[in-house]
């Protein structure tokens, strides 16, 4: 459904606009002040691509995402190789992802209190060193399940810190009216990373078990270097942020999230969306591993997903300008249900490849639209905590998805697991129809009117 009308406004208690600034101009200044004269050389004519700081951050985060994707591809293969069990392989992923669950909420406070540039540098460096220990142990023939799980734990902690730092840093260097474009570019980056990660990960794994982890470490180190070259400050008033006790900052962040109906209503639904999506994909991948599918062919599943995301990222920017986020949400989940149903019926490698590409077609527009809207309405001082809370939808799903997928595969088989996932897609799509704040989100030209004044 397309529309060019202004968003319908509901009562203050039911919408995220309850605490908006007095005027659109004040709203824009509150959420994202214009760069000062010292930054003018990085923002000539308002051009996103001539923004040096943005280019550096995008380059570094792209290298980190590609490296992480290649490493993530190899993890279930190595875990199964070590344990010989799909359930134990799922358990390794579960334990490894617990780090992101434990750190996600505090991560937002950290991102708002420390120098974000230095944080990105330290976190990516530590993650790189952790994966290099896997490389060393693998070359020595001494890699164990606890070692792999421990490094996954460290890596997931790093991811929990990097995600909100990345979003908050983009907010610091990109103009408000360009956020939709910047987030669409990030979706394209995810697509490119997925396209590369699967086949390259499969090729590298075939050449040597530890090679994907070596590339993963290199991607993190690239991000360390690019962050070190950013001159523009990525934080606002750090002295003011640090004056607040960390526990008070955490409480304030939780109060902010709870005060926005859109946050508190969509978060649990999108947790279930991510568990369903990633659990289904874990089950499919482990089924292919168990049945002896060559690693390169398994990697092509990632290529299929990447093709879908890449096509979707091309559509994302125009869709965001013309279609409201609520309609994009239901469209995306509906496509997920239909694609999963096709996989359940066909139950073939070719069916998996084609359906996974179609499944991701509208996901980039939904992700970019929702994230850029929430970024636009959130004050700069709350960006880290907002992004960390939003990241919970993936963080909570991180450890649960492979556990759910592996258990369904082990006890019900791949066909039943896919039928269940298809039914869950349908239920979630219907549930979203009743979330009114989601449907009140207008087109990007209206977002500045929704900026939340905080503290009240």
Coordinates of C-alpha atoms in Angstrom, one line a residue:
X1 CA 0.0 0.0 0.0
X2 CA 1.4 3.4 -1.0
X3 CA 0.5 6.8 0.3
X4 CA 1.7 10.4 0.0
X5 CA -0.5 11.7 2.8
X6 CA 0.7 13.0 6.2
X7 CA 0.5 10.4 9.0
X8 CA -2.6 10.2 11.0
X9 CA -2.1 11.5 14.5
X10 CA -3.5 9.7 17.5
X11 CA -3.8 10.7 21.1
X12 CA -0.6 11.4 23.0
X13 CA -0.7 8.3 25.2
X14 CA -0.7 6.0 22.2
X15 CA 1.9 7.5 19.9
X16 CA 5.7 8.1 20.0
X17 CA 5.1 11.8 19.3
X18 CA 4.0 12.4 22.9
X19 CA 7.0 14.5 23.8
X20 CA 7.8 16.2 20.5
X21 CA 9.8 19.4 20.3
X22 CA 7.9 22.7 19.9
X23 CA 8.6 23.1 16.2
X24 CA 10.0 21.0 13.3
X25 CA 13.1 23.3 13.3
X26 CA 13.6 22.8 17.0
X27 CA 13.0 19.1 16.6
X28 CA 15.7 18.8 14.0
X29 CA 18.2 20.8 16.1
X30 CA 17.4 18.6 19.2
X31 CA 17.9 15.3 17.5
X32 CA 20.7 16.2 15.1
X33 CA 22.4 19.6 15.1
X34 CA 24.0 20.8 11.9
X35 CA 27.7 20.2 11.5
X36 CA 29.8 23.2 12.7
X37 CA 32.2 25.1 10.4
X38 CA 35.0 22.7 11.2
X39 CA 33.1 19.9 9.7
X40 CA 32.0 21.8 6.6
X41 CA 34.7 20.2 4.4
X42 CA 33.2 16.8 5.2
X43 CA 29.7 17.9 4.3
X44 CA 29.9 19.9 1.1
X45 CA 26.5 20.6 -0.4
X46 CA 25.0 18.1 2.0
X47 CA 26.5 15.3 -0.1
X48 CA 26.5 11.9 1.8
X49 CA 29.2 10.4 -0.4
X50 CA 31.6 13.4 0.1
X51 CA 31.3 13.0 3.8
X52 CA 34.8 11.7 4.8
X53 CA 33.9 10.5 8.3
X54 CA 30.9 8.6 6.9
X55 CA 33.0 6.9 4.2
X56 CA 35.6 5.8 6.8
X57 CA 33.0 4.4 9.2
X58 CA 31.2 2.7 6.3
X59 CA 34.4 1.1 5.0
X60 CA 35.4 -0.1 8.5
X61 CA 32.0 -1.5 9.4
X62 CA 31.7 -3.2 6.0
X63 CA 35.0 -5.0 6.5
X64 CA 33.9 -6.0 10.0
X65 CA 30.5 -7.3 8.8
X66 CA 32.1 -9.2 5.9
X67 CA 34.7 -10.8 8.2
X68 CA 32.1 -11.6 10.8
X69 CA 29.9 -13.2 8.1
X70 CA 32.7 -15.4 6.8
X71 CA 33.5 -16.5 10.3
X72 CA 29.9 -17.1 11.2
X73 CA 29.4 -19.3 8.2
X74 CA 32.3 -21.6 9.3
X75 CA 31.2 -21.8 13.0
X76 CA 28.4 -24.5 12.6
X77 CA 30.6 -26.5 10.2
X78 CA 33.5 -26.5 12.6
X79 CA 31.2 -27.1 15.6
X80 CA 29.7 -30.1 13.9
X81 CA 33.2 -31.3 12.9
X82 CA 34.4 -31.1 16.5
X83 CA 31.3 -32.7 18.2
X84 CA 29.7 -34.8 15.5
X85 CA 26.2 -33.7 16.7
X86 CA 23.8 -31.1 15.4
X87 CA 22.4 -30.6 18.9
X88 CA 25.9 -29.9 20.4
X89 CA 26.7 -27.7 17.5
X90 CA 23.6 -25.7 18.3
X91 CA 24.6 -25.6 22.0
X92 CA 28.0 -24.1 21.1
X93 CA 26.2 -21.3 19.2
X94 CA 23.8 -20.8 22.1
X95 CA 26.6 -20.5 24.7
X96 CA 28.6 -18.3 22.4
X97 CA 25.7 -15.8 21.8
X98 CA 24.9 -15.4 25.5
X99 CA 27.5 -12.6 25.6
X100 CA 25.4 -10.3 23.5
X101 CA 22.4 -11.0 25.7
X102 CA 24.2 -10.1 28.9
X103 CA 25.9 -7.0 27.5
X104 CA 23.2 -5.5 25.2
X105 CA 21.5 -3.1 27.6
X106 CA 24.6 -2.0 29.4
X107 CA 26.3 -1.5 26.0
X108 CA 24.0 1.4 25.3
X109 CA 25.1 3.2 28.4
X110 CA 28.8 2.5 27.5
X111 CA 28.3 3.9 24.0
X112 CA 26.8 7.1 25.3
X113 CA 29.5 7.6 28.0
X114 CA 32.8 6.8 26.2
X115 CA 34.5 8.0 23.1
X116 CA 32.8 6.0 20.4
X117 CA 35.8 6.2 18.1
X118 CA 38.1 4.6 20.6
X119 CA 35.4 2.1 21.6
X120 CA 35.2 0.9 18.1
X121 CA 39.0 0.6 17.9
X122 CA 39.4 -1.4 21.1
X123 CA 36.4 -3.7 20.6
X124 CA 37.3 -4.7 17.0
X125 CA 41.0 -5.2 18.0
X126 CA 40.0 -7.5 20.9
X127 CA 37.6 -9.5 18.7
X128 CA 40.4 -9.9 16.1
X129 CA 42.8 -11.3 18.7
X130 CA 40.2 -13.7 20.0
X131 CA 39.6 -15.2 16.5
X132 CA 43.3 -15.4 15.9
X133 CA 43.5 -17.8 18.9
X134 CA 41.0 -20.1 17.1
X135 CA 43.3 -19.9 14.0
X136 CA 46.3 -20.9 16.2
X137 CA 44.5 -23.7 18.0
X138 CA 43.1 -25.0 14.7
X139 CA 46.5 -25.1 13.1
X140 CA 47.9 -27.0 16.1
X141 CA 45.0 -29.5 16.0
X142 CA 44.0 -28.4 19.5
X143 CA 40.7 -26.6 18.9
X144 CA 37.9 -27.7 21.3
X145 CA 34.2 -27.0 21.7
X146 CA 34.7 -24.9 24.9
X147 CA 37.4 -22.8 23.1
X148 CA 35.2 -22.2 20.1
X149 CA 32.2 -21.3 22.4
X150 CA 34.4 -18.9 24.5
X151 CA 35.6 -17.0 21.4
X152 CA 32.0 -16.8 20.1
X153 CA 31.1 -15.4 23.5
X154 CA 33.8 -12.7 23.2
X155 CA 32.8 -12.0 19.6
X156 CA 29.1 -11.6 20.6
X157 CA 30.1 -9.2 23.4
X158 CA 32.0 -7.2 20.8
X159 CA 29.0 -7.2 18.4
X160 CA 26.7 -6.0 21.2
X161 CA 28.9 -3.0 21.7
X162 CA 29.7 -2.4 18.0
X163 CA 26.1 -2.3 16.8
X164 CA 24.9 0.7 18.9
X165 CA 28.2 2.4 18.4
X166 CA 27.9 2.1 14.6
X167 CA 24.3 3.5 14.6
X168 CA 25.2 6.3 17.0
X169 CA 28.3 7.2 15.0
X170 CA 26.3 7.5 11.8
X171 CA 23.8 9.7 13.6
X172 CA 26.8 11.9 14.6
X173 CA 28.2 12.5 11.1
X174 CA 25.1 12.3 8.8
X175 CA 22.4 14.9 8.5
X176 CA 18.9 14.0 9.6
X177 CA 17.4 14.2 6.2
X178 CA 20.1 11.8 4.9
X179 CA 19.5 9.1 7.5
X180 CA 17.1 7.1 5.4
X181 CA 19.7 7.0 2.6
X182 CA 22.5 6.1 5.0
X183 CA 20.4 3.2 6.5
X184 CA 19.5 2.0 3.0
X185 CA 23.2 1.9 2.2
X186 CA 23.8 -0.1 5.3
X187 CA 21.3 -2.6 4.1
X188 CA 23.1 -2.8 0.8
X189 CA 26.3 -3.4 2.7
X190 CA 24.6 -6.3 4.6
X191 CA 23.6 -7.7 1.2
X192 CA 27.1 -7.4 -0.2
X193 CA 28.5 -9.0 2.9
X194 CA 26.1 -11.9 2.7
X195 CA 26.8 -12.4 -1.0
X196 CA 30.5 -12.6 -0.3
X197 CA 30.4 -14.4 3.0
X198 CA 28.7 -17.6 1.9
X199 CA 30.6 -18.6 -1.2
X200 CA 33.9 -17.2 0.0
X201 CA 33.4 -18.8 3.4
X202 CA 32.7 -22.2 1.7
X203 CA 35.7 -21.8 -0.5
X204 CA 38.0 -20.9 2.3
X205 CA 36.7 -23.7 4.5
X206 CA 37.4 -26.2 1.8
X207 CA 40.9 -24.9 1.5
X208 CA 41.5 -24.9 5.2
X209 CA 39.3 -25.1 8.3
X210 CA 40.9 -22.0 10.0
X211 CA 41.0 -19.7 6.9
X212 CA 37.5 -18.2 7.5
X213 CA 38.5 -17.2 11.0
X214 CA 41.7 -15.6 9.7
X215 CA 39.7 -13.5 7.3
X216 CA 37.3 -12.7 10.1
X217 CA 40.1 -11.3 12.2
X218 CA 41.4 -9.3 9.3
X219 CA 38.0 -7.7 8.8
X220 CA 38.0 -6.6 12.5
X221 CA 41.5 -5.1 12.2
X222 CA 40.5 -3.1 9.1
X223 CA 37.7 -1.6 11.2
X224 CA 40.2 -0.7 13.9
X225 CA 42.3 1.2 11.4
X226 CA 39.5 3.1 9.7
X227 CA 38.0 4.2 13.0
X228 CA 41.4 5.6 14.0
X229 CA 41.4 7.9 10.9
X230 CA 38.0 9.5 11.8
X231 CA 38.6 13.1 12.9
X232 CA 35.1 14.2 13.6
X233 CA 33.8 13.7 17.1
X234 CA 31.3 10.8 17.3
X235 CA 29.8 11.9 20.7
X236 CA 28.0 14.9 21.9
X237 CA 28.7 16.3 25.4
X238 CA 30.7 13.5 26.9
X239 CA 31.3 15.5 30.2
X240 CA 27.6 15.8 30.7
X241 CA 27.0 12.1 29.9
X242 CA 29.8 11.0 32.3
X243 CA 28.4 13.2 35.1
X244 CA 25.5 10.9 35.3
X245 CA 26.0 7.7 37.3
X246 CA 26.1 4.7 34.9
X247 CA 23.2 3.0 36.8
X248 CA 21.2 6.2 36.5
X249 CA 22.0 6.3 32.8
X250 CA 20.8 2.8 32.4
X251 CA 17.6 3.6 34.2
X252 CA 17.1 6.7 32.2
X253 CA 17.5 4.7 29.0
X254 CA 15.0 2.1 30.1
X255 CA 12.5 4.9 31.0
X256 CA 13.0 6.4 27.6
X257 CA 12.3 3.2 25.8
X258 CA 9.2 2.5 28.0
X259 CA 7.9 6.0 27.3
X260 CA 7.8 5.3 23.6
X261 CA 4.8 3.0 22.8
X262 CA 6.3 2.0 19.5
X263 CA 9.4 0.6 21.3
X264 CA 7.7 -1.4 23.9
X265 CA 5.1 -2.9 21.6
X266 CA 7.3 -3.9 18.6
X267 CA 10.3 -5.2 20.5
X268 CA 8.8 -8.5 21.7
X269 CA 7.3 -9.1 18.3
X270 CA 10.6 -8.6 16.5
X271 CA 12.4 -10.8 18.9
X272 CA 10.1 -13.6 17.8
X273 CA 10.6 -12.6 14.1
X274 CA 14.3 -13.0 14.5
X275 CA 14.1 -16.3 16.4
X276 CA 11.8 -17.7 13.7
X277 CA 14.0 -16.5 10.8
X278 CA 17.4 -17.4 12.2
X279 CA 16.1 -20.7 13.8
X280 CA 14.7 -21.7 10.4
X281 CA 18.0 -20.9 8.6
X282 CA 20.0 -22.7 11.3
X283 CA 17.9 -25.8 10.8
X284 CA 18.3 -25.7 7.0
X285 CA 22.1 -25.2 7.2
X286 CA 22.5 -28.0 9.8
X287 CA 20.3 -30.3 7.6
X288 CA 22.6 -29.7 4.7
X289 CA 25.7 -30.3 6.9
X290 CA 24.2 -33.5 8.3
X291 CA 23.4 -34.8 4.8
X292 CA 26.9 -34.2 3.5
X293 CA 26.3 -31.2 1.2
X294 CA 29.6 -29.7 0.0
X295 CA 30.6 -26.6 1.9
X296 CA 30.6 -24.5 -1.3
X297 CA 27.0 -25.4 -2.0
X298 CA 26.1 -24.6 1.6
X299 CA 27.8 -21.2 1.0
X300 CA 25.5 -20.6 -1.9
X301 CA 22.6 -20.4 0.5
X302 CA 24.2 -17.2 1.8
X303 CA 24.6 -16.0 -1.7
X304 CA 20.9 -16.5 -2.3
X305 CA 20.1 -14.5 0.8
X306 CA 22.6 -11.9 -0.3
X307 CA 21.0 -11.6 -3.7
X308 CA 17.6 -11.1 -2.1
X309 CA 19.0 -8.5 0.3
X310 CA 20.9 -6.7 -2.5
X311 CA 17.8 -6.5 -4.7
X312 CA 15.8 -5.3 -1.6
X313 CA 18.4 -2.7 -0.7
X314 CA 18.0 -1.2 -4.2
X315 CA 14.3 -1.0 -3.6
X316 CA 14.7 0.2 0.0
X317 CA 15.2 4.0 -0.6
X318 CA 12.2 4.5 -3.0
X319 CA 10.0 2.2 -0.9
X320 CA 10.8 4.2 2.3
X321 CA 9.8 7.4 0.5
X322 CA 6.5 6.0 -0.7
X323 CA 5.3 3.2 1.7
X324 CA 4.7 3.5 5.4
X325 CA 6.7 1.4 7.8
X326 CA 3.6 -0.5 9.0
X327 CA 2.7 -1.7 5.5
X328 CA 6.4 -2.7 4.8
X329 CA 6.4 -4.7 8.0
X330 CA 3.4 -6.9 7.1
X331 CA 4.6 -7.2 3.5
X332 CA 8.0 -8.5 4.8
X333 CA 6.5 -11.0 7.2
X334 CA 4.0 -12.2 4.6
X335 CA 6.8 -12.8 2.1
X336 CA 8.6 -14.7 4.9
X337 CA 5.7 -17.0 5.4
X338 CA 5.2 -17.7 1.7
X339 CA 8.8 -18.4 1.1
X340 CA 9.1 -20.8 4.1
X341 CA 5.9 -22.6 2.9
X342 CA 7.6 -23.1 -0.5
X343 CA 10.7 -24.6 1.2
X344 CA 8.5 -26.9 3.3
X345 CA 6.6 -28.1 0.2
X346 CA 9.6 -28.5 -2.2
X347 CA 12.1 -29.7 0.5
X348 CA 15.0 -29.5 -2.0
X349 CA 18.3 -27.7 -2.3
X350 CA 17.0 -25.7 -5.2
X351 CA 13.9 -24.8 -3.3
X352 CA 15.9 -23.5 -0.4
X353 CA 18.1 -21.3 -2.6
X354 CA 15.2 -19.7 -4.5
X355 CA 12.9 -19.3 -1.5
X356 CA 15.6 -17.7 0.7
X357 CA 16.3 -15.1 -2.0
X358 CA 12.6 -14.2 -2.2
X359 CA 12.2 -14.2 1.5
X360 CA 14.7 -11.3 2.0
X361 CA 13.3 -9.0 -0.8
X362 CA 11.5 -6.5 1.4
X363 CA 13.5 -6.9 4.6
X364 CA 16.0 -4.1 3.8
X365 CA 13.3 -1.6 3.3
X366 CA 11.7 -2.6 6.6
X367 CA 15.0 -2.5 8.5
X368 CA 16.1 0.8 7.0
X369 CA 12.7 2.4 7.5
X370 CA 12.2 1.4 11.1
X371 CA 15.8 2.0 12.2
X372 CA 16.1 5.4 10.5
X373 CA 12.7 6.5 11.9
X374 CA 13.7 5.5 15.5
X375 CA 17.1 7.2 15.0
X376 CA 15.5 10.4 13.7
X377 CA 13.1 10.7 16.7
X378 CA 15.7 9.9 19.4
X379 CA 17.8 12.7 20.9
X380 CA 21.5 12.5 20.3
X381 CA 22.3 11.8 24.0
X382 CA 20.1 8.7 23.9
X383 CA 21.3 7.2 20.6
X384 CA 23.5 4.5 22.1
X385 CA 20.8 3.3 24.5
X386 CA 18.2 3.4 21.8
X387 CA 20.3 1.4 19.4
X388 CA 21.2 -1.2 22.1
X389 CA 17.6 -1.6 23.0
X390 CA 16.5 -2.0 19.4
X391 CA 19.4 -4.5 18.9
X392 CA 17.7 -6.7 21.6
X393 CA 15.5 -8.0 18.9
X394 CA 18.5 -9.7 17.3
X395 CA 20.5 -10.2 20.5
X396 CA 17.9 -12.3 22.3
X397 CA 17.3 -14.3 19.2
X398 CA 21.1 -14.9 18.8
X399 CA 21.5 -17.7 21.3
X400 CA 17.9 -19.0 21.0
X401 CA 17.6 -19.3 17.2
X402 CA 20.3 -22.0 16.7
X403 CA 19.1 -23.9 19.7
X404 CA 15.5 -23.8 18.5
X405 CA 16.5 -24.7 15.0
X406 CA 18.7 -27.6 16.0
X407 CA 16.2 -29.1 18.4
X408 CA 13.4 -28.9 15.8
X409 CA 15.6 -30.5 13.3
X410 CA 16.7 -33.3 15.6
X411 CA 13.3 -34.2 17.0
X412 CA 10.8 -33.3 14.2
X413 CA 12.8 -33.2 11.0
X414 CA 13.4 -30.4 8.5
X415 CA 10.0 -30.6 6.8
X416 CA 8.0 -30.3 10.1
X417 CA 10.4 -27.5 11.3
X418 CA 9.7 -25.5 8.1
X419 CA 5.9 -26.0 8.4
X420 CA 6.1 -24.7 12.0
X421 CA 8.2 -21.7 10.9
X422 CA 5.7 -20.8 8.1
X423 CA 2.8 -20.9 10.6
X424 CA 4.7 -18.6 13.0
X425 CA 5.3 -16.1 10.2
X426 CA 1.5 -15.9 9.6
X427 CA 0.7 -15.4 13.3
X428 CA 3.3 -12.6 13.7
X429 CA 2.1 -10.8 10.5
X430 CA -1.5 -10.8 11.9
X431 CA -0.3 -9.6 15.4
X432 CA 1.5 -6.6 13.8
X433 CA -1.8 -5.4 12.4
X434 CA -2.9 -4.5 15.9
X435 CA 0.1 -2.4 16.8
X436 CA -1.3 1.1 16.3
X437 CA 1.9 3.2 16.8
X438 CA 3.5 1.2 14.0
X439 CA 0.8 2.2 11.6
X440 CA 0.9 5.9 12.7
X441 CA 4.5 6.3 11.4
X442 CA 4.4 8.6 8.4
X443 CA 6.7 9.2 5.5
X444 CA 10.2 10.6 6.1
X445 CA 9.1 14.2 5.4
X446 CA 7.1 14.0 8.7
X447 CA 9.7 12.4 10.9
X448 CA 11.2 15.6 12.3
X449 CA 7.7 16.4 13.8
X450 CA 7.9 13.3 15.9
X451 CA 11.2 14.0 17.7
X452 CA 11.0 13.2 21.4
X453 CA 12.1 15.8 23.8
X454 CA 14.1 14.1 26.6
X455 CA 14.3 14.5 29.5
X456 CA 10.7 15.6 29.9

